[in-house]
mmCIF file of C-alpha atoms in Angstrom:
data_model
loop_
_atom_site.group_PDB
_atom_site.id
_atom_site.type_symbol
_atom_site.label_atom_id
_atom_site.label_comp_id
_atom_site.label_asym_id
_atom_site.label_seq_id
_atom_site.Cartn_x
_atom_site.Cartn_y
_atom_site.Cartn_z
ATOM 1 C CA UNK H 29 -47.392 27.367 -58.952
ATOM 2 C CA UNK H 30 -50.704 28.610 -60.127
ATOM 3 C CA UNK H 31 -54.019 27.179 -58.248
ATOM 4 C CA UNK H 32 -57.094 25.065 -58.996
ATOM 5 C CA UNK H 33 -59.847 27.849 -59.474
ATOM 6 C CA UNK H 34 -63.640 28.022 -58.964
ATOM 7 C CA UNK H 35 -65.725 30.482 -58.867
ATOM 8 C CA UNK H 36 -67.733 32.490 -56.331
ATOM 9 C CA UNK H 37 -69.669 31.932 -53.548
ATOM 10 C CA UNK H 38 -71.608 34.514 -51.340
ATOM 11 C CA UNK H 39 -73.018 34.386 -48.143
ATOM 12 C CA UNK H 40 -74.028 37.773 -46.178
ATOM 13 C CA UNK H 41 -73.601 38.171 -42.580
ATOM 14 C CA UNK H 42 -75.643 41.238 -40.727
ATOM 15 C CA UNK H 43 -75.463 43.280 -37.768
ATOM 16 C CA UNK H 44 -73.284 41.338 -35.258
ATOM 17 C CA UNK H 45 -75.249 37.820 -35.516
ATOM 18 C CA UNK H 46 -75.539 34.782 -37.683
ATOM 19 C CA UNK H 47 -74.765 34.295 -41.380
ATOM 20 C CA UNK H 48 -77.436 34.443 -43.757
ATOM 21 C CA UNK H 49 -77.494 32.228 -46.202
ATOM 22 C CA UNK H 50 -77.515 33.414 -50.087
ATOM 23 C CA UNK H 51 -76.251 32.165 -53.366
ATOM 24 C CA UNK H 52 -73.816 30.090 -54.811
ATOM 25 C CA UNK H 53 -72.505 31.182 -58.143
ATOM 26 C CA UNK H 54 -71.247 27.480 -59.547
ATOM 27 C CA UNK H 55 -68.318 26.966 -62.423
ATOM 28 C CA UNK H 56 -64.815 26.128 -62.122
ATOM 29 C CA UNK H 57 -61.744 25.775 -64.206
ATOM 30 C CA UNK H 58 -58.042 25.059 -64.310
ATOM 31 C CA UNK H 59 -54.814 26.803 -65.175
ATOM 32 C CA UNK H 60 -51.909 25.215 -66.862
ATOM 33 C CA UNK H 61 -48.415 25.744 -66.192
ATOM 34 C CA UNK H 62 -47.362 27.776 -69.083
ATOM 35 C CA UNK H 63 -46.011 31.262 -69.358
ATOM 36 C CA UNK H 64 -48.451 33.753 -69.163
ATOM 37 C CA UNK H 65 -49.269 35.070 -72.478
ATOM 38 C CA UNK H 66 -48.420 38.498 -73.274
ATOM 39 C CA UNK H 67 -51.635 39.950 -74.540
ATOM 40 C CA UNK H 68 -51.162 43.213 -76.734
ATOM 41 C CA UNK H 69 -50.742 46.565 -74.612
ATOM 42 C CA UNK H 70 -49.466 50.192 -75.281
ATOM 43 C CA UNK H 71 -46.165 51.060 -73.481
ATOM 44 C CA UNK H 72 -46.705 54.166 -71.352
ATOM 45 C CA UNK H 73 -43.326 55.619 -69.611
ATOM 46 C CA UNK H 74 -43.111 56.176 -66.238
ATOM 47 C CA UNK H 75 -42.694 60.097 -65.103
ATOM 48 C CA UNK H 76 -41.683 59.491 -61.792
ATOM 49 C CA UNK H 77 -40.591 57.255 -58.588
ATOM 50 C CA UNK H 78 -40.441 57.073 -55.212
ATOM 51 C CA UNK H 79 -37.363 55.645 -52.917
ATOM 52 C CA UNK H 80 -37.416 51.735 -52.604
ATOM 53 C CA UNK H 81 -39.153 50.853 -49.447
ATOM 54 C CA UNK H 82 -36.876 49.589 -46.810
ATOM 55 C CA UNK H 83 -37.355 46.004 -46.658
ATOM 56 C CA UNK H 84 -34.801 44.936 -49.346
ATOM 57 C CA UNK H 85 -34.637 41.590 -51.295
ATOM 58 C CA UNK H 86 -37.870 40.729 -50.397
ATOM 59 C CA UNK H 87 -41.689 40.970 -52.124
ATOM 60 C CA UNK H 88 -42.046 43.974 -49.731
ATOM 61 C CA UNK H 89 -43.966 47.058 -51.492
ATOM 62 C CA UNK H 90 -47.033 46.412 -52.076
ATOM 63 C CA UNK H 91 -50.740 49.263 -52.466
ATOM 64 C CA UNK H 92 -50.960 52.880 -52.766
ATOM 65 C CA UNK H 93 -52.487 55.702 -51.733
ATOM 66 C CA UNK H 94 -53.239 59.405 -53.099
ATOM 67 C CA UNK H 95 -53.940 62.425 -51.341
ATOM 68 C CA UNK H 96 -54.700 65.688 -53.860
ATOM 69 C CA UNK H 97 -53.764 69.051 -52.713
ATOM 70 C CA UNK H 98 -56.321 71.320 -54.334
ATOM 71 C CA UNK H 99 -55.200 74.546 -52.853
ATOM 72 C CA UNK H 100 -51.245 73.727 -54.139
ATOM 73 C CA UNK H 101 -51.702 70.493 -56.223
ATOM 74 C CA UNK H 102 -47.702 70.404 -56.035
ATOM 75 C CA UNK H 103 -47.815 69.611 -52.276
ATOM 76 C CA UNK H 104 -50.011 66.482 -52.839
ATOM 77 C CA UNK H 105 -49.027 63.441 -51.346
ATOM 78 C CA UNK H 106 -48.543 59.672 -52.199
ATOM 79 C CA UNK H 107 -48.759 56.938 -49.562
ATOM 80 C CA UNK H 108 -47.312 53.290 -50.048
ATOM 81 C CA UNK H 109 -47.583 49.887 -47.742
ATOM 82 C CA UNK H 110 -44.079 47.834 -47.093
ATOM 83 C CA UNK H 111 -46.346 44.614 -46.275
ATOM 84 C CA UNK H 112 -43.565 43.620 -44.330
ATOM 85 C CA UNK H 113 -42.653 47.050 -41.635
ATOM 86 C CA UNK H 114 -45.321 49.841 -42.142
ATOM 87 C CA UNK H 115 -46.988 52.760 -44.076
ATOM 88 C CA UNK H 116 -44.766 54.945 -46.318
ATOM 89 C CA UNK H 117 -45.641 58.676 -47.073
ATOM 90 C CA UNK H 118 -43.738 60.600 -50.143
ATOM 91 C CA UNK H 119 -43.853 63.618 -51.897
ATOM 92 C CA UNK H 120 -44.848 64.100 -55.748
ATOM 93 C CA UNK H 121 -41.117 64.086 -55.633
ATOM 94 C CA UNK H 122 -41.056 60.135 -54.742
ATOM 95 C CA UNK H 123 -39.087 61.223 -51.533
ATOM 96 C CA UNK H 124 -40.269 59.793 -47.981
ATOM 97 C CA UNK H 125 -41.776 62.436 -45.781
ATOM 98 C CA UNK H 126 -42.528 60.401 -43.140
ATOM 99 C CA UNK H 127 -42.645 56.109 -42.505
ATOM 100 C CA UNK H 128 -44.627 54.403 -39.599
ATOM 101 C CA UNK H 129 -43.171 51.631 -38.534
ATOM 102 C CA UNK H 130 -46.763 49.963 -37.750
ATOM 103 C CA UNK H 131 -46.194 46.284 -38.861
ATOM 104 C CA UNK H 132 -47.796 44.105 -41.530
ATOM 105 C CA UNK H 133 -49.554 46.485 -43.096
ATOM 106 C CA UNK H 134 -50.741 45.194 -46.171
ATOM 107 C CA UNK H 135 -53.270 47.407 -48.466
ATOM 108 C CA UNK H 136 -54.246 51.383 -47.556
ATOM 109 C CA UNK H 137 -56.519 53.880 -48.402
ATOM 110 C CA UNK H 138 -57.574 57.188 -46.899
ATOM 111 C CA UNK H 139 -60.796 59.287 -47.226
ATOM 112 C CA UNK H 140 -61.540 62.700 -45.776
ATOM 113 C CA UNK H 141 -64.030 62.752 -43.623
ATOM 114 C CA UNK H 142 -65.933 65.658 -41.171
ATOM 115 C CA UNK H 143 -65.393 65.015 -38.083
ATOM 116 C CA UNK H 144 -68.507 65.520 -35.530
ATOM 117 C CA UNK H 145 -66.429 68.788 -34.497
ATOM 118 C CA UNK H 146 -67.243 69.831 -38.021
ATOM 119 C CA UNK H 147 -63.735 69.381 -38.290
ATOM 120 C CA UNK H 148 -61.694 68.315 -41.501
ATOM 121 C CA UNK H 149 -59.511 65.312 -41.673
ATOM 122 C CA UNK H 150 -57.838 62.981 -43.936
ATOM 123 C CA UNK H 151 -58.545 59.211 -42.396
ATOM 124 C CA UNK H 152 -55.762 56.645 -43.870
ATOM 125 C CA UNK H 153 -56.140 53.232 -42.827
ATOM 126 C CA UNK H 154 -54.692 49.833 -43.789
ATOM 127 C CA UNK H 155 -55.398 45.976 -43.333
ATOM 128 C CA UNK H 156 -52.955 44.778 -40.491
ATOM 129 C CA UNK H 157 -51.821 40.884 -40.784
ATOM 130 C CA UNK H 158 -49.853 41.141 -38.313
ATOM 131 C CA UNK H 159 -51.726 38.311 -36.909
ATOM 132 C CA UNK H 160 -52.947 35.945 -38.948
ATOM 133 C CA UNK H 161 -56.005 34.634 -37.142
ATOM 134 C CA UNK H 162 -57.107 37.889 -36.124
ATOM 135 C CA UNK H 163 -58.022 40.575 -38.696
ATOM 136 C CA UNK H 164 -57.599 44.350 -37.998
ATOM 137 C CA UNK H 165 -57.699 47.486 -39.460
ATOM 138 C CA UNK H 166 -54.952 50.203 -38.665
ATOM 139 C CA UNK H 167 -55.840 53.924 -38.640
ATOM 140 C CA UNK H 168 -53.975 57.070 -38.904
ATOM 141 C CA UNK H 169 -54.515 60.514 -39.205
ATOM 142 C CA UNK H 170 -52.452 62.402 -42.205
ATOM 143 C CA UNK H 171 -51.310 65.890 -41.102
ATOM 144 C CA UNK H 172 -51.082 67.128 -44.708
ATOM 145 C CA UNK H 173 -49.445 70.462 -43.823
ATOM 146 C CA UNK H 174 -46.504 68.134 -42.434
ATOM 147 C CA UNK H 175 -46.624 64.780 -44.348
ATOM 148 C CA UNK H 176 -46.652 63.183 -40.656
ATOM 149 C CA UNK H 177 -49.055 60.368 -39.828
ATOM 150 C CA UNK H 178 -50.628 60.127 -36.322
ATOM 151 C CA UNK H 179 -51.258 56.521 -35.296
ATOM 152 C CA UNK H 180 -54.701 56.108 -33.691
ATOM 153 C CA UNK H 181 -53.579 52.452 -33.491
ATOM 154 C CA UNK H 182 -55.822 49.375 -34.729
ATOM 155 C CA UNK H 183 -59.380 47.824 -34.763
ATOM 156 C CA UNK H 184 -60.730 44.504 -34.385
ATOM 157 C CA UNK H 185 -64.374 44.814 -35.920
ATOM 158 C CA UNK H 186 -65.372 40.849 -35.672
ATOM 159 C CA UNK H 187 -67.539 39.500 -33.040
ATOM 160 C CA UNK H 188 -65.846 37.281 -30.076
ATOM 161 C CA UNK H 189 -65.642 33.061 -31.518
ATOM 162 C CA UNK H 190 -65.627 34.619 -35.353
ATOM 163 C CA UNK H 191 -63.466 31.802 -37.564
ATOM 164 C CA UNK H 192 -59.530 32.610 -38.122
ATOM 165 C CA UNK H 193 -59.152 35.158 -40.868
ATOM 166 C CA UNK H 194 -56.473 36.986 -42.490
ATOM 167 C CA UNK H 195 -56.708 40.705 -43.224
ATOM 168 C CA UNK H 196 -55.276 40.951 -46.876
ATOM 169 C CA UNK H 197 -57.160 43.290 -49.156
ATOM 170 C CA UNK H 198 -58.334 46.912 -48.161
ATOM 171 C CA UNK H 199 -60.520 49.804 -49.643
ATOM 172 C CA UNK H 200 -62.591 52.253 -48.094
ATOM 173 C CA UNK H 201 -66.272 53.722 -49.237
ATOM 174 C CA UNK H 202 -68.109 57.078 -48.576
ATOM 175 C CA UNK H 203 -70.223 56.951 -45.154
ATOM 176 C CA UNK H 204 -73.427 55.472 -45.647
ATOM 177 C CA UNK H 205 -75.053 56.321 -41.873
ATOM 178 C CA UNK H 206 -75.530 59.555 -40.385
ATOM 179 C CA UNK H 207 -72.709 58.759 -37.453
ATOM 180 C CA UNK H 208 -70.087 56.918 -39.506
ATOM 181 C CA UNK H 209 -66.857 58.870 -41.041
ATOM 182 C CA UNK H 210 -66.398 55.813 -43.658
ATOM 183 C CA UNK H 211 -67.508 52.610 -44.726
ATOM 184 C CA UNK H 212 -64.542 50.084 -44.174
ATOM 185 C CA UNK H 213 -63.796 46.868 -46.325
ATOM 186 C CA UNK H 214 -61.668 44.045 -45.271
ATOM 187 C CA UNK H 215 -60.916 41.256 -47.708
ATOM 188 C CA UNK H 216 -60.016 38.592 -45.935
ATOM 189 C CA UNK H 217 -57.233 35.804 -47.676
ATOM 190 C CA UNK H 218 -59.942 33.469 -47.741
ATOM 191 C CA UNK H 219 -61.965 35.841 -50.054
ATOM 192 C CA UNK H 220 -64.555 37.075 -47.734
ATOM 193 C CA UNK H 221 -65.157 40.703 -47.219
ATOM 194 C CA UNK H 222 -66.459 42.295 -44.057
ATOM 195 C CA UNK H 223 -67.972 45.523 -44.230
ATOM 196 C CA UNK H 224 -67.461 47.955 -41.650
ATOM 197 C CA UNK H 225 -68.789 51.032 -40.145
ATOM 198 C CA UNK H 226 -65.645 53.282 -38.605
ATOM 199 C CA UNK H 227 -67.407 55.660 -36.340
ATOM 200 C CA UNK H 228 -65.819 58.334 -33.733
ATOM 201 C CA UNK H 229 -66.039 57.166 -30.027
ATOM 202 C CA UNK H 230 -64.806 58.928 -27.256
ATOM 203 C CA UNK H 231 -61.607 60.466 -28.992
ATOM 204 C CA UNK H 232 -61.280 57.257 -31.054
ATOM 205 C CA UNK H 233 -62.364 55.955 -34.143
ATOM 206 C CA UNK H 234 -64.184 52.382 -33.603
ATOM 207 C CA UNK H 235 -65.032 49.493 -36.033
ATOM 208 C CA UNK H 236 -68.035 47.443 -35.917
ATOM 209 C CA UNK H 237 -68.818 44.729 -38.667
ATOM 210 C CA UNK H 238 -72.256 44.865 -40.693
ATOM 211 C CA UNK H 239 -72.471 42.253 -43.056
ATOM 212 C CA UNK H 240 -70.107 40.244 -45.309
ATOM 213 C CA UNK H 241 -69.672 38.479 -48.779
ATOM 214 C CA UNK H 242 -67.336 35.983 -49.946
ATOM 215 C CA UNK H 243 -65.814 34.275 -53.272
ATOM 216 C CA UNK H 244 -64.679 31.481 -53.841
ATOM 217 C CA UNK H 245 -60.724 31.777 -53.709
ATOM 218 C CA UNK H 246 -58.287 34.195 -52.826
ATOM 219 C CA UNK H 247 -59.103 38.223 -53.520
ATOM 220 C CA UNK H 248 -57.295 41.333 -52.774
ATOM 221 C CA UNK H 249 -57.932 44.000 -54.493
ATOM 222 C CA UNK H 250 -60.890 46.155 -54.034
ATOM 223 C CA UNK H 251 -62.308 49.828 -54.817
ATOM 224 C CA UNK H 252 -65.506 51.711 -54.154
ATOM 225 C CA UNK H 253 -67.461 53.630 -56.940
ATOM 226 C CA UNK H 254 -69.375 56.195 -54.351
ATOM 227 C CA UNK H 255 -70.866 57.541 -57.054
ATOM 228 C CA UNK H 256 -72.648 54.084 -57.918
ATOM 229 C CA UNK H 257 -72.583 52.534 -55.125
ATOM 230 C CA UNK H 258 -70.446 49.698 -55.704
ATOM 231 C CA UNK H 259 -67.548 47.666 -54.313
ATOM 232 C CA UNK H 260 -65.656 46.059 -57.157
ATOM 233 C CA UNK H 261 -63.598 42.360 -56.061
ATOM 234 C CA UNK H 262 -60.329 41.062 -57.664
ATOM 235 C CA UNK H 263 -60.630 37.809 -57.182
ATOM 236 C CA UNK H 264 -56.997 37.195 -58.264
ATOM 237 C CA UNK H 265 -57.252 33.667 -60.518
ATOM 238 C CA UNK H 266 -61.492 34.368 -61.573
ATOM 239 C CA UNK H 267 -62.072 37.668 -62.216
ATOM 240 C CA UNK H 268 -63.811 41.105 -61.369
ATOM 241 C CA UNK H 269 -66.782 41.411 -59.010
ATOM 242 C CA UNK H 270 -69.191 43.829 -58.531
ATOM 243 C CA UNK H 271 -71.418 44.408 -55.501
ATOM 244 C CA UNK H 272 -74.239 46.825 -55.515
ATOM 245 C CA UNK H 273 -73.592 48.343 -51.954
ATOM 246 C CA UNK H 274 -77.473 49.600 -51.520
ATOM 247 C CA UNK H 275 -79.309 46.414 -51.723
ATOM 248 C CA UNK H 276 -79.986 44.845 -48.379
ATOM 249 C CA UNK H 277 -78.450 41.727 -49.199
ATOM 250 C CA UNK H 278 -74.830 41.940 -50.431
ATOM 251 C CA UNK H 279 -73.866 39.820 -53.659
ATOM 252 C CA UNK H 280 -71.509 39.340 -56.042
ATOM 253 C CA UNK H 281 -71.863 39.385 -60.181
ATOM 254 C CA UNK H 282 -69.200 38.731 -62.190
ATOM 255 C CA UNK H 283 -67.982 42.144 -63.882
ATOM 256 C CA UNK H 284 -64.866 40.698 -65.762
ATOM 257 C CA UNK H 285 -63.075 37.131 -66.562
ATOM 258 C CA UNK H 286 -59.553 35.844 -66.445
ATOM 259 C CA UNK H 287 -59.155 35.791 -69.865
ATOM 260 C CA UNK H 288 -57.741 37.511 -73.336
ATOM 261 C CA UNK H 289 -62.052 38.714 -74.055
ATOM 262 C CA UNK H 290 -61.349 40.764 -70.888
ATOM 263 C CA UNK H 291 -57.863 41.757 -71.197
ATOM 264 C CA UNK H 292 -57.226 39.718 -67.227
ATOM 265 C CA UNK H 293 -54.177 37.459 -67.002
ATOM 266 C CA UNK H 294 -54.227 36.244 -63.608
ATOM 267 C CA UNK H 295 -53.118 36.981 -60.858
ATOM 268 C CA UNK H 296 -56.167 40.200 -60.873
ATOM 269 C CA UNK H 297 -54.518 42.301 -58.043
ATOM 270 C CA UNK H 298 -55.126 46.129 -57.836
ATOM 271 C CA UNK H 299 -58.220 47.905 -58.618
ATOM 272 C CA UNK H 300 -58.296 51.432 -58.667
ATOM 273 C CA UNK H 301 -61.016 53.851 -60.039
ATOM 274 C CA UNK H 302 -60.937 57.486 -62.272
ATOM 275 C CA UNK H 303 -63.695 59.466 -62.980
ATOM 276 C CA UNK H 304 -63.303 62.860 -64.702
ATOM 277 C CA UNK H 305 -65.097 66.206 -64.558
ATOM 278 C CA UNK H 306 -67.339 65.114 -66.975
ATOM 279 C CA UNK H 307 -68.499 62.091 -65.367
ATOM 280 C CA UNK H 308 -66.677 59.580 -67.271
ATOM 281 C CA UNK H 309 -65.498 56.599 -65.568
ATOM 282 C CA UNK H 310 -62.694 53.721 -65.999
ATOM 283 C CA UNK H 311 -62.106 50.652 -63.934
ATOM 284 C CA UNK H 312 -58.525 49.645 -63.824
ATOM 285 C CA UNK H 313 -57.095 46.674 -62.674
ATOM 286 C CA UNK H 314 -53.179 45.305 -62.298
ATOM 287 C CA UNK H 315 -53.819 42.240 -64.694
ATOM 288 C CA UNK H 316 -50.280 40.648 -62.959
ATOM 289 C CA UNK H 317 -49.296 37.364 -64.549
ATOM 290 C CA UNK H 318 -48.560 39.510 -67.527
ATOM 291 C CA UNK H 319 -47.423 42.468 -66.026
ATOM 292 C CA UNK H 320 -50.160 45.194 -67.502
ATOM 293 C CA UNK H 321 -53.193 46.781 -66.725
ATOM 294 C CA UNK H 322 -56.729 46.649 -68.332
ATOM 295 C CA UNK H 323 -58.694 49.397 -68.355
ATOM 296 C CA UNK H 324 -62.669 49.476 -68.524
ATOM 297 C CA UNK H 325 -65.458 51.881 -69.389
ATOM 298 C CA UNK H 326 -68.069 52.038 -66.970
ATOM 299 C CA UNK H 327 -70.867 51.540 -66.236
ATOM 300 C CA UNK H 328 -70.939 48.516 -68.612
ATOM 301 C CA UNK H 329 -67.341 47.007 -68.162
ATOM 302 C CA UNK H 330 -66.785 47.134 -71.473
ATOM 303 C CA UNK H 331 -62.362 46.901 -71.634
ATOM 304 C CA UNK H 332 -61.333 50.254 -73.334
ATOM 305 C CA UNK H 333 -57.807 49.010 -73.705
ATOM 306 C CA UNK H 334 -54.630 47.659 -71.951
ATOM 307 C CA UNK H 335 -50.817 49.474 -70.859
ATOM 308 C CA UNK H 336 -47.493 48.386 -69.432
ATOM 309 C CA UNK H 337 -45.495 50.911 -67.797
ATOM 310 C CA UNK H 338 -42.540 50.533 -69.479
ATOM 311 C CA UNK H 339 -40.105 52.876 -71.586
ATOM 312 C CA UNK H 340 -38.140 56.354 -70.546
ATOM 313 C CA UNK H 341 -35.229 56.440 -68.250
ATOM 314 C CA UNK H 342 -36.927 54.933 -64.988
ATOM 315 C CA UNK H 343 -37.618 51.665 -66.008
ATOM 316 C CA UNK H 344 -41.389 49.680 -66.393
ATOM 317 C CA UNK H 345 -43.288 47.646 -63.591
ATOM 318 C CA UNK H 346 -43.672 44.497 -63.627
ATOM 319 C CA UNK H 347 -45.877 41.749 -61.502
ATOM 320 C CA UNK H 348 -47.620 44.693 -59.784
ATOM 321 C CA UNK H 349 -49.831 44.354 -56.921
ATOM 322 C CA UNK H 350 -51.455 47.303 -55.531
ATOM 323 C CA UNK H 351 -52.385 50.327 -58.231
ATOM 324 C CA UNK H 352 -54.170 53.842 -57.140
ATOM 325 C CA UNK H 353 -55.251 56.717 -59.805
ATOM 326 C CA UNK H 354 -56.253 59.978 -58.705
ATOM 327 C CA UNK H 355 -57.157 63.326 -61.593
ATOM 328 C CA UNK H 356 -57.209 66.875 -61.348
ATOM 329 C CA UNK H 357 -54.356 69.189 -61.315
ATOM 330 C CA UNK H 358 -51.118 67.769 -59.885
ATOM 331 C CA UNK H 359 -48.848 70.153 -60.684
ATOM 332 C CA UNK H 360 -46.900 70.656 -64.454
ATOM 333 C CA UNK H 361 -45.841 66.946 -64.213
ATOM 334 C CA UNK H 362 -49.295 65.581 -63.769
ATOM 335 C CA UNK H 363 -51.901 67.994 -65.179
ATOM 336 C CA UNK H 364 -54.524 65.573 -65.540
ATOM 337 C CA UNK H 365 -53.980 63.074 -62.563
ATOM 338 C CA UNK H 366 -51.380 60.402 -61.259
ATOM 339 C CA UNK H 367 -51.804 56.633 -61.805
ATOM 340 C CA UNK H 368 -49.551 54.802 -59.519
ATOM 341 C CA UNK H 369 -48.636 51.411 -59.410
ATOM 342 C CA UNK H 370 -45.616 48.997 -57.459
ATOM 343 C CA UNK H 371 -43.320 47.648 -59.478
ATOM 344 C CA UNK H 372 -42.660 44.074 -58.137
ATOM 345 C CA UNK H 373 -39.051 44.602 -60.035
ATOM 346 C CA UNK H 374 -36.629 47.521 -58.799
ATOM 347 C CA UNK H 375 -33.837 45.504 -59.073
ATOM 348 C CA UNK H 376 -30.886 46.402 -57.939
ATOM 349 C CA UNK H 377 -32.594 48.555 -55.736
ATOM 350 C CA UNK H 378 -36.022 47.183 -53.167
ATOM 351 C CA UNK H 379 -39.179 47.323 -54.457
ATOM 352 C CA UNK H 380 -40.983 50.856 -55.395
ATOM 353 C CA UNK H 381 -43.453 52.773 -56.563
ATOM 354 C CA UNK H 382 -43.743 54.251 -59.985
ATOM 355 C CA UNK H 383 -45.799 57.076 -61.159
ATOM 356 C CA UNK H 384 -47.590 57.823 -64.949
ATOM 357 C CA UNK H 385 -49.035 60.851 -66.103
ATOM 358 C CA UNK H 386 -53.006 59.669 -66.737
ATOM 359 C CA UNK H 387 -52.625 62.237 -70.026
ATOM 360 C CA UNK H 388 -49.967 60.300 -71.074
ATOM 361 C CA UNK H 389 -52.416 56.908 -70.607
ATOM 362 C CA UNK H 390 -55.640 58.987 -71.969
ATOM 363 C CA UNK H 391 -53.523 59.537 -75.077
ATOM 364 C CA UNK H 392 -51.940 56.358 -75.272
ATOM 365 C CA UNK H 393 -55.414 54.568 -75.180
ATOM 366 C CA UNK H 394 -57.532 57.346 -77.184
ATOM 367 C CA UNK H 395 -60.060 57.760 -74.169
ATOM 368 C CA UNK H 396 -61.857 60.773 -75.753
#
């Protein structure tokens, strides 16, 4: 059953106190009950798997995760939620090397970060609804010599008397304080997002809210372009946010619409970001209700072109949720990077992850 839409709405909360007040961005619009249409998109083959999670006839798998080995790109590993039991990590082979059993788990990331040690480390964490009311983040480290994770268990970051929220989507930015390891984003069910500073503190790492935005209707999805500065927002029946991260007051422009002019059949769910050597940089984003992804130049947001994962011996995706690219060198099956997307269809087997060559989408999609 698809939902009465309207747009956004921000409001910006700082520090620990009050909200501020800011804008409201005004329009709505309806959605009938017909198939989604099947906009035109290249099929790209999968080149690899991973096992089915372990929660089995159920809408279980859901973001990913990519670490890049650049001493022995081979080694690299791939992390996946089951939004229902825990974080999943696997080999470029799509085999589990290790599974935490840490709950409701919903969308991950990891950054690596310099510890005040001057210590390397690769932080993963995840949005926990576990509990409903109470949004929190989980955190692990990732020993990447073993593939293990180390829980350093989970963070509430609102203040005492906040309003019920659900912790849904889940990205992660570059630090932007001279303390902090990362910046942390939480999108809430609701579509707010609470930013977060994730500092070190006494042997732990520690959460502490800084300011907030929020659409309209539900959102998920959500990346950060360090390079820019900028959080992008699916907001799963609209459209494509962007936020400008440096400007003291934290609002959203529309960057893309539900719609065939920008390639978007809702739901929007995954966002995920490349950016080459050279400088050159895509958005994509899972456009679900037609099971394919649209792909746009940036800056500008101008769509470059659209791709289902479908073709060769493993099978396509379809109604995907969470998506993750990463390039560079991973190995003779992925020279040029991995894109990685769940595949809300395994059948007979539970939901998975599927992997794509990015040379095989660059050449599919002429990105020159």
């Amino acid at each position: 059953m698809k939902r009465f839409l309207t747009s956004a709405a921000a409001v910006v909360k700082q520090g620990s106190g009050a909200l501020l007040p800011a804008f409201l961005l005004a329009g709505c619009a309806t959605v009938s009950e017909t198939p989604a249409p099947r906009l035109p998109a290249l099929d790209v083959p999968a080149k690899g798997e991973t096992q089915p999670v372990g929660t089995a006839n159920d809408d279980a798998a859901d973001d990913p995760a990519i670490w890049r080995n650049r001493a022995d790109p081979a080694a690299s590993l791939l992390l996946g939620t089951d939004k229902k039991a825990g974080l999943y990590v696997y080999g470029l082979d799509g085999k589990v090397r290790d599974f935490a059993a840490a709950g409701r788990l919903n969308n991950v990331d990891l950054r690596e970060v310099t510890l005040a040690s001057g210590q390397g480390a690769v932080l993963v964490a995840a949005s926990d609804r576990s509990d409903e009311a109470e949004p929190r983040i989980a955190l692990f480290w990732l020993d990447t010599a073993s593939g293990k994770l180390l829980s350093l268990g989970t963070q509430g970051f609102l203040a005492p008397g906040h309003r019920a929220m659900e912790a849904y989507g889940f990205c992660m930015g570059a630090a932007r304080g001279a303390d902090e390891l990362a910046r942390a984003y939480v999108v809430m069910k609701d579509g707010t997002v609470v930013e977060s500073a994730l500092r070190e503190a006494d042997g732990a790492i520690r959460a502490e809210a800084l300011r907030e935005v929020k659409v309209a209707t539900q959102a998920e999805g959500c990346v950060v372009d360090d390079a820019t500065g900028t959080l992008y927002l699916a907001e799963e029946d609209v459209g494509i946010w962007q936020i400008a991260l440096d400007a003291q007051t934290l609002e959203a422009k529309a960057f893309a619409r539900v719609g065939a002019a920008d390639g978007l059949v809702d739901d929007v769910e995954g966002l995920a970001l490349a950016r080459d050597e050279d400088g050159q940089a895509w958005l994509l984003a899972s456009s679900q209700g037609d099971s394919a992804y649209a792909l746009f130049t940036l800056p500008g947001g101008k769509l470059a072109g659209r791709f289902r994962v479908e073709g060769g011996s493993l099978g396509g995706t379809s109604e995907t949720d969470g998506i993750e690219v990463a390039l560079g060198d991973f190995g003779p099956d992925y020279p040029g990077g991995i894109f990685m997307a769940q595949d809300g269809d395994n059948a007979p087997h539970a939901q998975n992850f599927k992997l794509v060559s990015w040379e095989a989408i660059r050449a599919a999609l002429k990105l020159d």
